[in-house]
Coordinates of C-alpha atoms and ligand atoms in Angstrom, one line a residue:
X5 CA 0.0 0.0 0.0
X6 CA 1.7 3.2 -1.1
X7 CA -0.4 6.0 0.3
X8 CA 1.0 7.2 3.6
X9 CA -1.4 9.3 5.7
X10 CA -1.2 11.1 9.0
X11 CA -4.7 12.2 10.3
X12 CA -5.1 15.3 12.5
X13 CA -8.5 15.0 14.2
X14 CA -10.9 15.6 17.0
X15 CA -12.8 12.4 17.4
X16 CA -15.8 12.8 17.1
X17 CA -18.2 10.4 15.3
X18 CA -17.2 11.2 11.7
X19 CA -13.5 11.4 12.7
X20 CA -13.7 7.8 13.9
X21 CA -15.0 6.7 10.5
X22 CA -12.3 8.7 8.8
X23 CA -9.7 6.9 10.9
X24 CA -11.3 3.5 10.2
X25 CA -11.2 4.2 6.4
X26 CA -7.6 5.5 6.4
X27 CA -6.5 2.4 8.3
X28 CA -8.0 0.1 5.7
X29 CA -7.5 2.1 2.5
X30 CA -4.0 3.5 3.1
X31 CA -1.0 3.3 5.4
X32 CA -2.2 5.2 8.4
X33 CA 1.2 6.2 10.0
X34 CA -0.1 8.1 13.0
X35 CA -2.9 10.1 14.5
X36 CA -2.6 13.6 16.0
X37 CA -5.3 15.1 18.1
X38 CA -6.6 18.6 18.6
X39 CA -9.4 20.2 20.8
X40 CA -12.5 20.5 18.7
X41 CA -15.7 18.5 19.0
X42 CA -14.8 18.1 22.7
X43 CA -11.7 19.0 24.8
X44 CA -8.3 17.7 24.0
X45 CA -8.3 15.1 26.8
X46 CA -11.4 13.5 25.3
X47 CA -10.4 13.7 21.7
X48 CA -7.1 12.0 22.6
X49 CA -8.8 9.5 24.8
X50 CA -11.2 8.6 22.0
X51 CA -8.4 8.2 19.4
X52 CA -6.4 5.9 21.8
X53 CA -9.5 3.9 22.6
X54 CA -10.3 3.4 18.9
X55 CA -6.8 2.2 17.9
X56 CA -6.7 -0.1 20.9
X57 CA -10.2 -1.5 20.0
X58 CA -8.8 -2.2 16.5
X59 CA -5.7 -3.8 18.0
X60 CA -3.8 -1.5 15.7
X61 CA -0.3 -0.3 16.2
X62 CA -1.0 3.4 15.3
X63 CA 0.7 6.0 17.5
X64 CA -1.4 8.8 18.8
X65 CA 0.2 12.2 19.6
X66 CA -1.9 14.9 21.3
X67 CA -1.6 18.6 20.3
X68 CA -3.3 21.9 20.8
X69 CA -5.8 22.3 23.5
X70 CA -7.0 25.7 22.4
X71 CA -7.2 27.8 19.3
X72 CA -4.4 30.2 18.3
X73 CA -6.4 33.1 19.7
X74 CA -7.0 31.2 22.9
X75 CA -10.7 30.3 22.5
X76 CA -11.9 26.8 23.3
X77 CA -15.0 25.7 21.3
X78 CA -16.8 22.4 21.2
X79 CA -19.6 20.6 19.4
X80 CA -20.8 18.5 22.4
X81 CA -24.4 19.2 21.5
X82 CA -23.7 17.1 18.3
X83 CA -21.1 14.6 19.4
X84 CA -22.0 14.3 23.1
X85 CA -19.9 15.3 26.1
X86 CA -17.2 12.6 25.6
X87 CA -17.1 13.1 21.8
X88 CA -18.2 9.5 21.2
X89 CA -21.8 9.9 22.4
X90 CA -23.9 6.8 22.3
X91 CA -20.9 4.4 22.6
X92 CA -18.9 3.0 25.4
X93 CA -15.5 1.9 24.2
X94 CA -13.2 0.7 27.0
X95 CA -10.5 3.3 27.8
X96 CA -7.2 2.4 26.3
X97 CA -4.3 1.1 28.4
X98 CA -1.8 2.5 26.0
X99 CA -0.5 6.1 26.6
X100 CA -0.1 8.9 24.1
X101 CA 3.2 8.6 22.1
X102 CA 3.8 12.3 22.8
X103 CA 2.1 15.5 23.7
X104 CA 3.8 17.3 20.9
X105 CA 1.7 16.7 17.8
X106 CA 3.1 19.7 16.0
X107 CA 6.7 18.4 16.2
X108 CA 5.5 14.9 15.4
X109 CA 3.8 16.2 12.2
X110 CA 7.0 18.0 11.2
X111 CA 9.1 14.9 11.8
X112 CA 6.8 12.7 9.8
X113 CA 6.8 15.1 6.9
X114 CA 10.6 15.1 6.9
X115 CA 10.9 11.4 7.3
X116 CA 8.3 10.1 4.9
X117 CA 8.4 10.8 1.2
X118 CA 5.0 11.8 -0.3
X119 CA 3.1 11.9 2.9
X120 CA -0.6 13.0 2.9
X121 CA -1.8 15.1 5.8
X122 CA -5.6 14.7 6.3
X123 CA -6.9 17.4 8.7
X124 CA -10.5 16.9 9.9
X125 CA -10.6 19.0 13.0
X126 CA -9.7 22.7 13.8
X127 CA -6.5 23.5 12.0
X128 CA -4.4 24.6 15.0
X129 CA -1.8 21.8 14.9
X130 CA -1.4 22.2 11.1
X131 CA -1.0 26.0 11.3
X132 CA 1.7 25.6 14.0
X133 CA 3.5 23.0 12.0
X134 CA 3.6 25.1 8.9
X135 CA 4.8 28.1 10.9
X136 CA 7.6 26.1 12.4
X137 CA 8.5 24.3 9.1
X138 CA 7.5 26.6 6.2
X139 CA 9.3 24.3 3.7
X140 CA 6.7 21.6 4.4
X141 CA 5.1 22.2 0.9
X142 CA 8.2 20.9 -0.8
X143 CA 8.0 17.6 1.1
X144 CA 4.3 16.8 1.3
X145 CA 2.3 14.8 -1.3
X146 CA -0.7 17.0 -0.2
X147 CA -3.0 18.3 2.5
X148 CA -6.7 17.4 2.5
X149 CA -9.0 19.4 4.8
X150 CA -12.5 18.9 6.0
X151 CA -13.7 22.5 6.6
X152 CA -15.5 25.5 5.4
X153 CA -18.6 25.9 3.2
X154 CA -19.4 27.6 -0.1
X155 CA -22.9 28.2 1.4
X156 CA -24.3 28.3 4.9
X157 CA -22.3 27.2 8.0
X158 CA -23.2 24.7 10.7
X159 CA -21.6 26.3 13.8
X160 CA -23.0 29.8 12.9
X161 CA -25.2 30.8 10.0
X162 CA -21.9 31.8 8.2
X163 CA -19.2 29.5 9.5
X164 CA -18.5 25.7 9.4
X165 CA -17.3 24.3 12.7
X166 CA -13.7 23.4 12.0
X167 CA -12.9 26.8 10.6
X168 CA -15.0 28.7 13.2
X169 CA -13.2 26.8 16.0
X170 CA -9.9 28.4 14.9
X171 CA -10.2 31.0 12.2
X172 CA -6.7 32.3 12.5
X173 CA -5.2 28.8 12.0
X174 CA -7.5 28.2 9.1
X175 CA -6.5 31.4 7.4
X176 CA -2.8 30.6 7.9
X177 CA -3.2 27.2 6.4
X178 CA -5.3 28.1 3.4
X179 CA -3.0 31.0 2.5
X180 CA 0.2 29.1 3.2
X181 CA 0.9 28.0 -0.4
X182 CA 0.3 24.4 0.4
X183 CA -2.6 24.3 -2.1
X184 CA -4.8 22.1 0.1
X185 CA -7.9 20.1 -1.1
X186 CA -10.9 21.5 0.7
X187 CA -13.9 19.3 1.5
X188 CA -16.5 21.8 2.8
X189 CA -20.1 21.4 3.8
X190 CA -21.2 22.0 0.2
X191 CA -19.5 18.7 -0.6
X192 CA -20.0 16.7 2.6
X193 CA -23.7 17.3 2.7
X194 CA -24.0 15.4 -0.6
X195 CA -22.8 12.3 1.3
X196 CA -25.2 11.3 4.1
X197 CA -25.7 8.4 6.4
X198 CA -29.2 7.3 7.2
X199 CA -30.9 4.6 9.2
X200 CA -30.4 2.0 6.4
X201 CA -26.6 2.7 6.6
X202 CA -26.8 2.0 10.4
X203 CA -28.9 -1.2 9.8
X204 CA -26.4 -2.7 7.3
X205 CA -23.6 -2.2 9.8
X206 CA -25.6 -3.4 12.8
X207 CA -26.7 -6.6 11.0
X208 CA -23.1 -7.7 10.5
X209 CA -23.1 -8.2 14.3
X210 CA -19.4 -7.6 14.6
X211 CA -17.4 -5.2 16.9
X212 CA -16.2 -2.5 14.5
X213 CA -19.3 -2.2 12.3
X214 CA -21.4 -2.4 15.4
X215 CA -19.4 0.4 17.0
X216 CA -20.0 2.6 13.9
X217 CA -23.7 1.7 14.0
X218 CA -23.9 2.9 17.6
X219 CA -22.1 6.1 16.7
X220 CA -24.5 6.9 13.9
X221 CA -27.7 5.8 15.7
X222 CA -26.7 8.5 18.3
X223 CA -25.8 11.0 15.5
X224 CA -29.2 10.5 13.8
X225 CA -31.0 11.0 17.2
X226 CA -29.0 14.3 17.6
X227 CA -29.7 15.4 14.0
X228 CA -33.4 14.6 14.5
X229 CA -33.4 16.8 17.6
X230 CA -31.4 19.6 15.9
X231 CA -32.7 19.7 12.3
X232 CA -35.6 17.3 12.3
X233 CA -34.0 14.7 10.0
X234 CA -32.5 11.3 10.9
X235 CA -29.4 11.6 8.7
X236 CA -26.0 13.0 9.0
X237 CA -23.3 14.2 6.6
X238 CA -20.2 11.9 6.6
X239 CA -18.0 15.0 6.7
X240 CA -14.5 13.7 7.7
X241 CA -14.6 10.5 5.6
X242 CA -14.7 12.8 2.5
X243 CA -11.3 14.2 3.3
X244 CA -9.8 10.6 3.4
X245 CA -11.7 9.3 0.3
X246 CA -10.7 12.3 -1.9
X247 CA -7.1 11.2 -1.3
X248 CA -7.5 7.4 -1.6
X249 CA -10.3 7.5 -4.3
X250 CA -9.9 10.8 -6.1
X251 CA -11.9 9.6 -9.1
X252 CA -15.1 9.7 -7.0
X253 CA -14.7 13.5 -6.7
X254 CA -14.8 16.7 -8.9
X255 CA -12.3 19.4 -7.9
X256 CA -12.1 23.0 -8.9
X257 CA -9.2 25.4 -8.3
X258 CA -10.3 28.4 -6.4
X259 CA -9.1 31.2 -4.2
X260 CA -10.3 30.7 -0.6
X261 CA -9.9 32.9 2.5
X262 CA -11.3 33.1 6.0
X263 CA -13.1 36.1 7.6
X264 CA -11.5 36.9 11.0
X265 CA -13.2 40.1 12.1
X266 CA -16.9 40.1 11.0
X267 CA -19.3 40.6 13.9
X268 CA -21.6 37.9 12.5
X269 CA -19.3 36.2 10.1
X270 CA -16.1 35.3 12.0
X271 CA -14.9 32.0 10.7
X272 CA -16.8 32.2 7.4
X273 CA -14.9 30.8 4.4
X274 CA -15.0 33.0 1.3
X275 CA -14.7 31.0 -1.9
X276 CA -14.0 33.1 -5.0
X277 CA -16.5 31.0 -7.1
X278 CA -17.0 33.7 -9.8
X279 CA -13.3 34.7 -10.0
X280 CA -14.0 38.2 -8.8
X281 CA -10.4 38.3 -7.6
X282 CA -9.2 37.4 -11.1
X283 CA -5.7 38.6 -10.4
X284 CA -5.4 36.5 -7.3
X285 CA -4.3 33.0 -8.2
X286 CA -6.3 30.0 -6.8
X287 CA -4.8 28.7 -3.5
X288 CA -7.0 25.6 -2.9
X289 CA -8.4 22.7 -4.8
X290 CA -12.1 22.7 -3.8
X291 CA -14.0 19.5 -3.9
X292 CA -17.4 20.3 -5.4
X293 CA -19.0 17.0 -6.2
X294 CA -18.8 13.4 -4.8
X295 CA -20.2 10.2 -6.3
X296 CA -22.3 9.5 -3.2
X297 CA -23.6 6.1 -4.2
X298 CA -20.2 4.7 -5.0
X299 CA -18.7 6.3 -1.9
X300 CA -21.3 4.9 0.3
X301 CA -20.7 1.4 -1.1
X302 CA -17.0 1.8 -0.6
X303 CA -17.5 3.0 3.0
X304 CA -19.8 0.1 3.9
X305 CA -17.6 -2.5 2.3
X306 CA -14.5 -1.1 4.0
X307 CA -16.2 -1.0 7.5
X308 CA -17.7 -4.5 7.0
X309 CA -14.2 -5.7 6.1
X310 CA -13.4 -5.2 9.8
X311 CA -15.7 -8.1 10.5
X312 CA -12.7 -10.3 10.0
X313 CA -10.4 -10.4 13.0
X314 CA -7.5 -8.4 11.6
X315 CA -7.3 -4.6 12.0
X316 CA -5.7 -3.7 8.7
Ligands
BDR421 C1 -16.9 19.1 11.1 O1 -17.1 19.5 12.5 C2 -17.0 18.4 13.4 O2 -18.1 18.4 14.2 C3 -17.0 17.2 12.5 O3 -16.2 16.2 13.1 C4 -16.4 17.6 11.2 O4 -15.0 17.6 11.2 C5 -18.1 19.3 10.3 O5 -18.4 20.7 10.3
CA422 CA1 -13.8 16.3 13.0

């Protein structure tokens, strides 16, 4: 398997699925955690519990516990207090490999040729790594981000959660010259789980698919309470699949920036969709379309593949 991936995440229901996919579809070298859906202690605990549950040898490094500007946000109303609401994974016995995710990311980028970074939480760790190692762009195969929206937000009317949680970090990363792939809400909301998805996983009656079924049963209950629909966007898996299965996506080069100061729009992503900034070259590859049917089959097949005893 040639694709090497490090995932920076805040597990989180969809983060867990992103990890499970990356572990099967690529070489998942390590996981770094950041505060986001819940506090850093919980996102790290969840990442450790998940890799131990898999019996996988994937090191977990914890990172930033607050945004660059000092704020601490969370999405506990969606993911539950622990970040893995609706589930009860045993706490891991293994400790974190380090509490210096930023340095670990830099070391991995230097050590591994053609590494992909997949960032599916607030971008604090990634921004700090780029600041400390600006030459990262010359080493990386690419950076894939779940964040932003060409339309409405989900944390505020204007802002998507991962960008809203650390807008300064997001702006630094998007304008860093790394030319990241962006999977925003406009993409991820094309790719939904529903109760049938849960049923297929539950019917397998196996630990890993069963765990994901528990995660998404809870998520559908939360979405029902919040938006009145029993379905949820599979946000973070998109950022993995666009790397492992790019043919399932359409991408458009675009200039993207982040609003930092708006009273109502802090954390909003601005996508120059009509090239009004014609003299500003594109800085991102924006995923605009996903083949949702094929991606759903791929996700289910991959998760059901955990029914056999091996973790990889
Ligand atoms: C993003 O925010 C988090 O709640 C999810 O894990 C995802 O990364 C979606 O806006
Ligand atoms: Ca996430």
